[in-house]
Amino acid sequence: MSKPFAITLDTGSSLVNLTGSWRSKRPVFADHMPPCNIACPAGENIQQWLYHAEEGNYHLAWQEIMKHNPLPAIMGRACYHTCEGECNRAKLDETVGIHAVERFLGDLAIDNNWRVKITVPRSGKKVMVIGSGPGGLSAAYHLTLLGHAVTLFEAAPKAGGLMRYGIPRYRLPRKVLNAEVDRIERMGVEFKLNTPVRDIVGVMEDEGFDVVFAAIGAQLPRQIDIPTDDSVHMYDAIHMLRSIELEEEFPDIGDKVVIYGGGNVAVDAARSAVRLGAKEVSIVYRRSRDKMPAHSFEIKEAVEEGVELNCLRVVRKVENGNIQVEQMVLTDTNKPFPTGQMENIKADTLILALGQLVDADCCLSSVPGVGVLQGNVQVDKAMCTGNEKIFAGGDLVPCERTITVAVGHGKKAAHYIDAYLRETEYQPKPKSPTATYEKLNTWYFSDAPKTVQPILNLIRRQSGFEEVLGNLDEDNALFEARRCLSCGNCFECDNCYGACPDNAIDKLGSGKRFKVNYDYCKGCGLCATECPCGAIDIVNETI
Amino acid sequence: MGQEQKVKFYQKGTYTVGNRLLNVKERSVQASMDRSNSLTCGHRACQGCGEALGARYAIDAAMRASRNQVIAVNATGCLEVFTTPYPETSWQMPWLHSLFGNAAAVATGVAAAMRVKGRTEVRTIAQGGDGGTTDIGFGCLSGMFERNDDVLYICYDNEGYMNTGVQRSSATPPTARTATTPVVGPEPGNVFGTGKNMPMLAMAHKIPYVATANVAALHDLEAKVTKAMHIKGARYIHIFVPCPLGWGSKPEETIHVARLAIKCGIFPLFEAEYGKVTSTVPIREQIPVDDYLKIQKRFSHLFKKGREEREKIAAIQAMADENIEYFNLLNKEGGS
Amino acid sequence: MLKQIEGSQAVAETIGLCRPEVICAYPITPQTHIVEGLGALVRKGTITNCEYINVESEFAALSVAIGASAGGARSYTATASQGLLFMAEAVYNASGLGLPIVMTIGNRAIGAPINIWNDHSDSMSMRDSGWIQLYAETNQEAMDLHIQAFRIAEEVGCPVMVCMDGFILTHAYERVDLPRQEQVDAFLPPYEPMQVLDPSDPVSIGAMVGPEAFAEVRYLAHYKQMRALERIPEISAEFRDRFGRDSGGLVHTYKTEDADTIVVALGSVNGTIKDVVDEMRLDGKTIGSLSICSFRPFPLERLREVLSPAKQIIVIEKNLAVGMGGILSANIRMALRGLVQPVTTCIAGLGGRPITKKSLHEMFEKTMADEIEDTHFLDLDWEIIRRELDREKADRRSGPIAENILKDIGKRLEE
């Protein structure tokens, strides 16, 4: 075609006009820290594994979890999912059921016998881990992945620590616990059960360990003095739970049981009492219900199972088959204040659940360099005690005592131990800024409530130790995973690619995300505004 | 196990451009790596131009629907000027610009040529801004409609003559400041009781298809263009495209502004066939018109501190409410 | 085939023989019968493979033709007078885009006052629009020019107006020789566009061109018409070979070889002029006439060649450049620049006023006797003008001129 000069032009010839020179600001793709990740004491990259899960790529999702947490099936059940407390989606409709998806993945891994590959060559170093609770198992797992030989010392007959002896079966079935412990054992971790360690230094020297990670759980009940005429049986909650697990002969708790305390162990004890056949179970707690340290959903489920709450009450004495409690009021500063008003609660058994202590003195206080303060072992940011060969974590060190924190400590310590053993320095990844709700463009996410885990009917729950919360089926798990807002991280929704009026975002293909074509980007910022997950920053151009 | 989920399958990115979780067929044309980019890089539209966006959305969808057998006729205006200044064109498709007021007629001619040449697979689109559509091009457009010529006419409505420096058109809303409706005197900005409702006028011609669309509702926009491309005869799609320059909105908020126009009801999304409304897109989260107006400087005189023009805002709200009622925009089925 | 038919019908049938593919129709007197005729031919199936589109205005008519032409179809429309002005923007656009549309102008005056009768004000208003303008002397030539117009337009890449005097030609029943389809097909090959809208080879047509290239684009348009200046006589010659008659070309001369006085005009008035020339030749006057067929491109060289031997030039023109005089004569003077012959402008036939042999004869005689001022208005009723001017002098609000004049004429008739 002979084209008339200037009037008729060849298509797409404007590509020579590099409009990028108009720009005073530029968009930059970023990976911001989702609040769930920040809130996860185990340091799971939740957003990332949900990303895989929502594609139905469960194995990859599970592997992503396993980078940080070796116990997904357990954590999906027993972790109190602080991640969900921070989930941005709660501001839109309801939090994403992260734990449920984690549990689904964990169970899938157990069902399919998924294993973790160790790719690092053996280092020849030997690590001694004390305690097979979540902290010890986590450390053992990560150290094994890092190439070290790990021996795990456990005083109890079975591995699992407080996961086994503190968490009732209806919350954590033992086959799940066993499976995940078993997976770690099959990685090559040597378990020494029924082997309490008294003399750490001695064992180290005798067996040639290069370093120690101590992760003993808080198993000692906090004691208080309650005047009693012994007309009511008194037990510690932690002993009760342990006895149930060991199927030891446990004294008849009778029909009327009072639990004293407001934490998770108190609730576990109360719900266990229901399952042991008690007719009237009540919890006495000195502050108001909303101040109970136990998780509200646990309390809710307990109440559904018939547990009564007696809040703003303090136990004063036990007399004539009655527990005498004093009513409290909350002061302006939310402190409970005694009113002098007394009540009696008829009871057969009083179970004390006033917190646990760790038995740090048992093996650590005598070790040179290790500092123990108020029952806690003092560690630095590398989880190292004053003795460079001795690291500690979990309930032993000052922290919130949860299994997730312990798993996180185990992982963190493993990295520092690895660095110590290899005489290098461990550099944790720098933390990106938080992907706050305000950074999201939630218009692109529609409302959908959290898939409710099927709850076993109350009758079944009250009469045994069957697992209370059912698992998600695959449809629901996929659905739930897909509710993730992918805060701060690109999920390849193509919005930037579509919203650019200048076609200046290049799509690189599935899994490869996008690239800004700065030759044409005019810096309007539409891509950043329309990014649903706040994964594009706009920064000033410097000339 | 478990009870039936009584919600639709809403998930991450239900409304995003693409969604890797959807089947490829269900993703938008804009999500595709091989979209035609009918309007490509290097054009000279302002930063955050809604019209550049709307045009690419619409034409790419049309290209997809017709397997790239599209010829476009463009009225004079921003879209024409920023895409084809000699010696560069941003179009990657056959494209013709003739005059400001004759796009519909020129397209009629193109369609006639294709018919007479036996190129029945080639579809003709005419496009223009609101000035080229509702004002100067109205005669030709009405003629094209009336003859039921086989042309899809797309109006990119940015509510004024932006190319010439923001003057009033018959699509400019009341109270809006333009260079020819300045904010002075007893009735600042554009006056109430004026203007044309072009989609309704198109419907009055009883043509096979009329639809409104919005750059903030891409899936809906593409579906409408695709549908239109499969219909013979005269078709009209009216696309709402904010103009950061003319409206005094932030370039990065172009889609946001467009979205608020949907949410407050001032720009209803609907389809009509042969003069009858056949579908509407319900409002997902209703907002007052204030939210929409406030972020545009052309309406800033309504919100002066201590001197808010509540009556005028209420009158605009009444316009939105009328739309909501007429098109039943608050029914709960679906939503965008 | 010889036929005794109306000029419009003859043109319509000829257009049909040119195998138009898109015809845009909008009525305006005196062109209407052409598009009516074409409509009937399309409906009857005489013209096949053609889209006949009833549009809503002349602006749309030419716009549709623009689209059709850019789409690769042979496109035709017709208009006149106000209609041409209403499509003016598209007229310039069609030529600017180089689209070979053919359009018939049934020449008619432009209002106000509204007047449906013949003069050349309409096509003259578009003389610089970039279109080729061919003026027909007879109905036969009007027909023949259309056949040539498609050929020229499509070869050169430029639209062509064929101008034929309203009523005088469009509505006159004359004997014409209608060509056969094979003859036309042999002369006019199918349209092969220079540029076309085609999805398989996309281009952008109609770019915005700034100062950096606009002058060049305009020059190229000029160059095209200069090329047409060469092709028009060649095509006319080819036409003569095939159809056996002289039609078209740049100019027609009549007894100019020895003429001291040459009368120049456009269109049908040349018939009357030729009669007057014959009369005056009988009186021994060395007078001849020249009919310009191609007004755009304007054949400066050819005109200079024919006119320079004459001593005196008279230009009869059916238009008035108000405030200046004659348009055609200004162009003629351009052809004769540097030469000394007087060129007398005679404005005649405005708004359909008959141009009589008698008036022309008188005017030529007087001019040759140097008794006429330039610019001359043929048969102007000075009495009426004086009355109106007096009235205006006496009373600022003297009323509408046209009405006043009609009253004056009525009074005179009573007297």
mmCIF file of C-alpha atoms in Angstrom, chain C residues 183-303:
data_model
loop_
_atom_site.group_PDB
_atom_site.id
_atom_site.type_symbol
_atom_site.label_atom_id
_atom_site.label_comp_id
_atom_site.label_asym_id
_atom_site.label_seq_id
_atom_site.Cartn_x
_atom_site.Cartn_y
_atom_site.Cartn_z
ATOM 1 C CA GLN C 183 -17.606 0.203 -22.802
ATOM 2 C CA VAL C 184 -17.568 1.660 -19.302
ATOM 3 C CA ASP C 185 -16.018 -1.460 -17.812
ATOM 4 C CA ALA C 186 -13.259 -1.340 -20.391
ATOM 5 C CA PHE C 187 -12.563 2.286 -19.569
ATOM 6 C CA LEU C 188 -13.001 2.182 -15.801
ATOM 7 C CA PRO C 189 -11.245 -0.693 -14.011
ATOM 8 C CA PRO C 190 -12.409 -1.799 -10.564
ATOM 9 C CA TYR C 191 -11.332 0.470 -7.739
ATOM 10 C CA GLU C 192 -7.965 -0.412 -6.256
ATOM 11 C CA PRO C 193 -7.447 1.828 -3.259
ATOM 12 C CA MET C 194 -4.104 3.439 -2.506
ATOM 13 C CA GLN C 195 -4.853 3.014 1.177
ATOM 14 C CA VAL C 196 -7.560 0.985 2.788
ATOM 15 C CA LEU C 197 -8.836 -0.038 6.177
ATOM 16 C CA ASP C 198 -8.068 -3.706 6.411
ATOM 17 C CA PRO C 199 -7.544 -5.801 9.536
ATOM 18 C CA SER C 200 -4.988 -7.894 7.740
ATOM 19 C CA ASP C 201 -2.822 -4.864 6.985
ATOM 20 C CA PRO C 202 -3.749 -2.251 9.542
ATOM 21 C CA VAL C 203 -2.847 1.407 9.265
ATOM 22 C CA SER C 204 -3.937 4.563 11.046
ATOM 23 C CA ILE C 205 -5.531 6.974 8.614
ATOM 24 C CA GLY C 206 -6.129 10.585 9.535
ATOM 25 C CA ALA C 207 -3.256 11.501 11.804
ATOM 26 C CA MET C 208 -2.872 14.898 13.376
ATOM 27 C CA VAL C 209 -0.096 16.720 11.557
ATOM 28 C CA GLY C 210 1.653 19.726 13.059
ATOM 29 C CA PRO C 211 3.758 22.539 11.658
ATOM 30 C CA GLU C 212 6.608 20.134 11.026
ATOM 31 C CA ALA C 213 4.878 18.436 8.131
ATOM 32 C CA PHE C 214 1.628 20.226 7.371
ATOM 33 C CA ALA C 215 3.024 22.397 4.564
ATOM 34 C CA GLU C 216 4.487 19.343 2.901
ATOM 35 C CA VAL C 217 1.163 17.553 3.107
ATOM 36 C CA ARG C 218 -0.511 20.547 1.496
ATOM 37 C CA TYR C 219 2.146 20.736 -1.177
ATOM 38 C CA LEU C 220 1.611 17.080 -1.967
ATOM 39 C CA ALA C 221 -2.110 17.777 -2.412
ATOM 40 C CA HIS C 222 -1.181 20.539 -4.801
ATOM 41 C CA TYR C 223 1.239 18.243 -6.575
ATOM 42 C CA LYS C 224 -1.529 15.695 -7.019
ATOM 43 C CA GLN C 225 -3.686 18.221 -8.795
ATOM 44 C CA MET C 226 -0.759 19.268 -10.953
ATOM 45 C CA ARG C 227 -0.475 15.640 -11.936
ATOM 46 C CA ALA C 228 -4.169 15.578 -12.608
ATOM 47 C CA LEU C 229 -3.646 18.491 -14.951
ATOM 48 C CA GLU C 230 -1.660 16.119 -17.124
ATOM 49 C CA ARG C 231 -3.949 13.132 -16.688
ATOM 50 C CA ILE C 232 -7.254 14.897 -17.338
ATOM 51 C CA PRO C 233 -6.549 15.578 -21.052
ATOM 52 C CA GLU C 234 -5.023 12.131 -21.463
ATOM 53 C CA ILE C 235 -8.033 10.448 -19.954
ATOM 54 C CA SER C 236 -10.305 12.629 -22.033
ATOM 55 C CA ALA C 237 -8.409 11.549 -25.145
ATOM 56 C CA GLU C 238 -8.740 7.922 -24.159
ATOM 57 C CA PHE C 239 -12.405 8.495 -23.622
ATOM 58 C CA ARG C 240 -12.713 9.958 -27.101
ATOM 59 C CA ASP C 241 -11.006 6.902 -28.536
ATOM 60 C CA ARG C 242 -13.338 4.524 -26.802
ATOM 61 C CA PHE C 243 -16.611 6.411 -26.877
ATOM 62 C CA GLY C 244 -16.138 8.451 -30.054
ATOM 63 C CA ARG C 245 -16.842 11.898 -28.649
ATOM 64 C CA ASP C 246 -15.076 14.812 -27.086
ATOM 65 C CA SER C 247 -15.885 15.185 -23.421
ATOM 66 C CA GLY C 248 -13.944 16.581 -20.571
ATOM 67 C CA GLY C 249 -10.362 17.580 -20.787
ATOM 68 C CA LEU C 250 -9.135 20.896 -19.526
ATOM 69 C CA VAL C 251 -10.935 23.338 -21.802
ATOM 70 C CA HIS C 252 -13.092 23.447 -24.919
ATOM 71 C CA THR C 253 -12.348 26.188 -27.403
ATOM 72 C CA TYR C 254 -14.754 27.575 -30.007
ATOM 73 C CA LYS C 255 -13.504 29.686 -32.867
ATOM 74 C CA THR C 256 -10.662 31.037 -30.826
ATOM 75 C CA GLU C 257 -7.850 30.599 -33.347
ATOM 76 C CA ASP C 258 -8.254 34.036 -34.977
ATOM 77 C CA ALA C 259 -10.376 35.650 -32.266
ATOM 78 C CA ASP C 260 -9.580 39.124 -31.007
ATOM 79 C CA THR C 261 -12.175 38.696 -28.333
ATOM 80 C CA ILE C 262 -12.569 35.501 -26.400
ATOM 81 C CA VAL C 263 -15.437 34.891 -24.010
ATOM 82 C CA VAL C 264 -14.674 32.564 -21.161
ATOM 83 C CA ALA C 265 -17.271 30.740 -19.064
ATOM 84 C CA LEU C 266 -18.034 27.601 -17.089
ATOM 85 C CA GLY C 267 -20.819 25.171 -17.716
ATOM 86 C CA SER C 268 -24.011 25.248 -19.739
ATOM 87 C CA VAL C 269 -23.960 28.972 -20.510
ATOM 88 C CA ASN C 270 -21.285 28.176 -23.062
ATOM 89 C CA GLY C 271 -24.040 26.937 -25.373
ATOM 90 C CA THR C 272 -25.670 30.343 -25.401
ATOM 91 C CA ILE C 273 -22.301 32.017 -25.757
ATOM 92 C CA LYS C 274 -21.454 29.896 -28.759
ATOM 93 C CA ASP C 275 -24.713 30.949 -30.403
ATOM 94 C CA VAL C 276 -23.842 34.585 -29.806
ATOM 95 C CA VAL C 277 -20.348 34.014 -31.154
ATOM 96 C CA ASP C 278 -21.889 32.577 -34.308
ATOM 97 C CA GLU C 279 -24.192 35.581 -34.634
ATOM 98 C CA MET C 280 -21.353 38.016 -34.168
ATOM 99 C CA ARG C 281 -19.102 36.110 -36.527
ATOM 100 C CA LEU C 282 -21.821 36.669 -39.139
ATOM 101 C CA ASP C 283 -21.399 40.387 -38.428
ATOM 102 C CA GLY C 284 -17.714 39.968 -39.077
ATOM 103 C CA LYS C 285 -16.586 40.180 -35.461
ATOM 104 C CA THR C 286 -13.531 38.078 -34.692
ATOM 105 C CA ILE C 287 -14.896 36.567 -31.511
ATOM 106 C CA GLY C 288 -14.563 33.119 -30.067
ATOM 107 C CA SER C 289 -15.289 31.393 -26.799
ATOM 108 C CA LEU C 290 -13.631 29.092 -24.327
ATOM 109 C CA SER C 291 -15.372 26.753 -21.954
ATOM 110 C CA ILE C 292 -13.361 25.640 -18.939
ATOM 111 C CA CYS C 293 -14.056 22.077 -18.011
ATOM 112 C CA SER C 294 -11.366 21.608 -15.368
ATOM 113 C CA PHE C 295 -11.658 24.509 -13.016
ATOM 114 C CA ARG C 296 -9.595 22.681 -10.423
ATOM 115 C CA PRO C 297 -6.872 21.947 -11.247
ATOM 116 C CA PHE C 298 -6.898 25.259 -13.080
ATOM 117 C CA PRO C 299 -5.186 24.948 -16.485
ATOM 118 C CA LEU C 300 -3.102 28.139 -16.331
ATOM 119 C CA GLU C 301 -0.768 27.167 -19.158
ATOM 120 C CA ARG C 302 -3.459 25.964 -21.506
ATOM 121 C CA LEU C 303 -5.496 29.105 -20.916
#
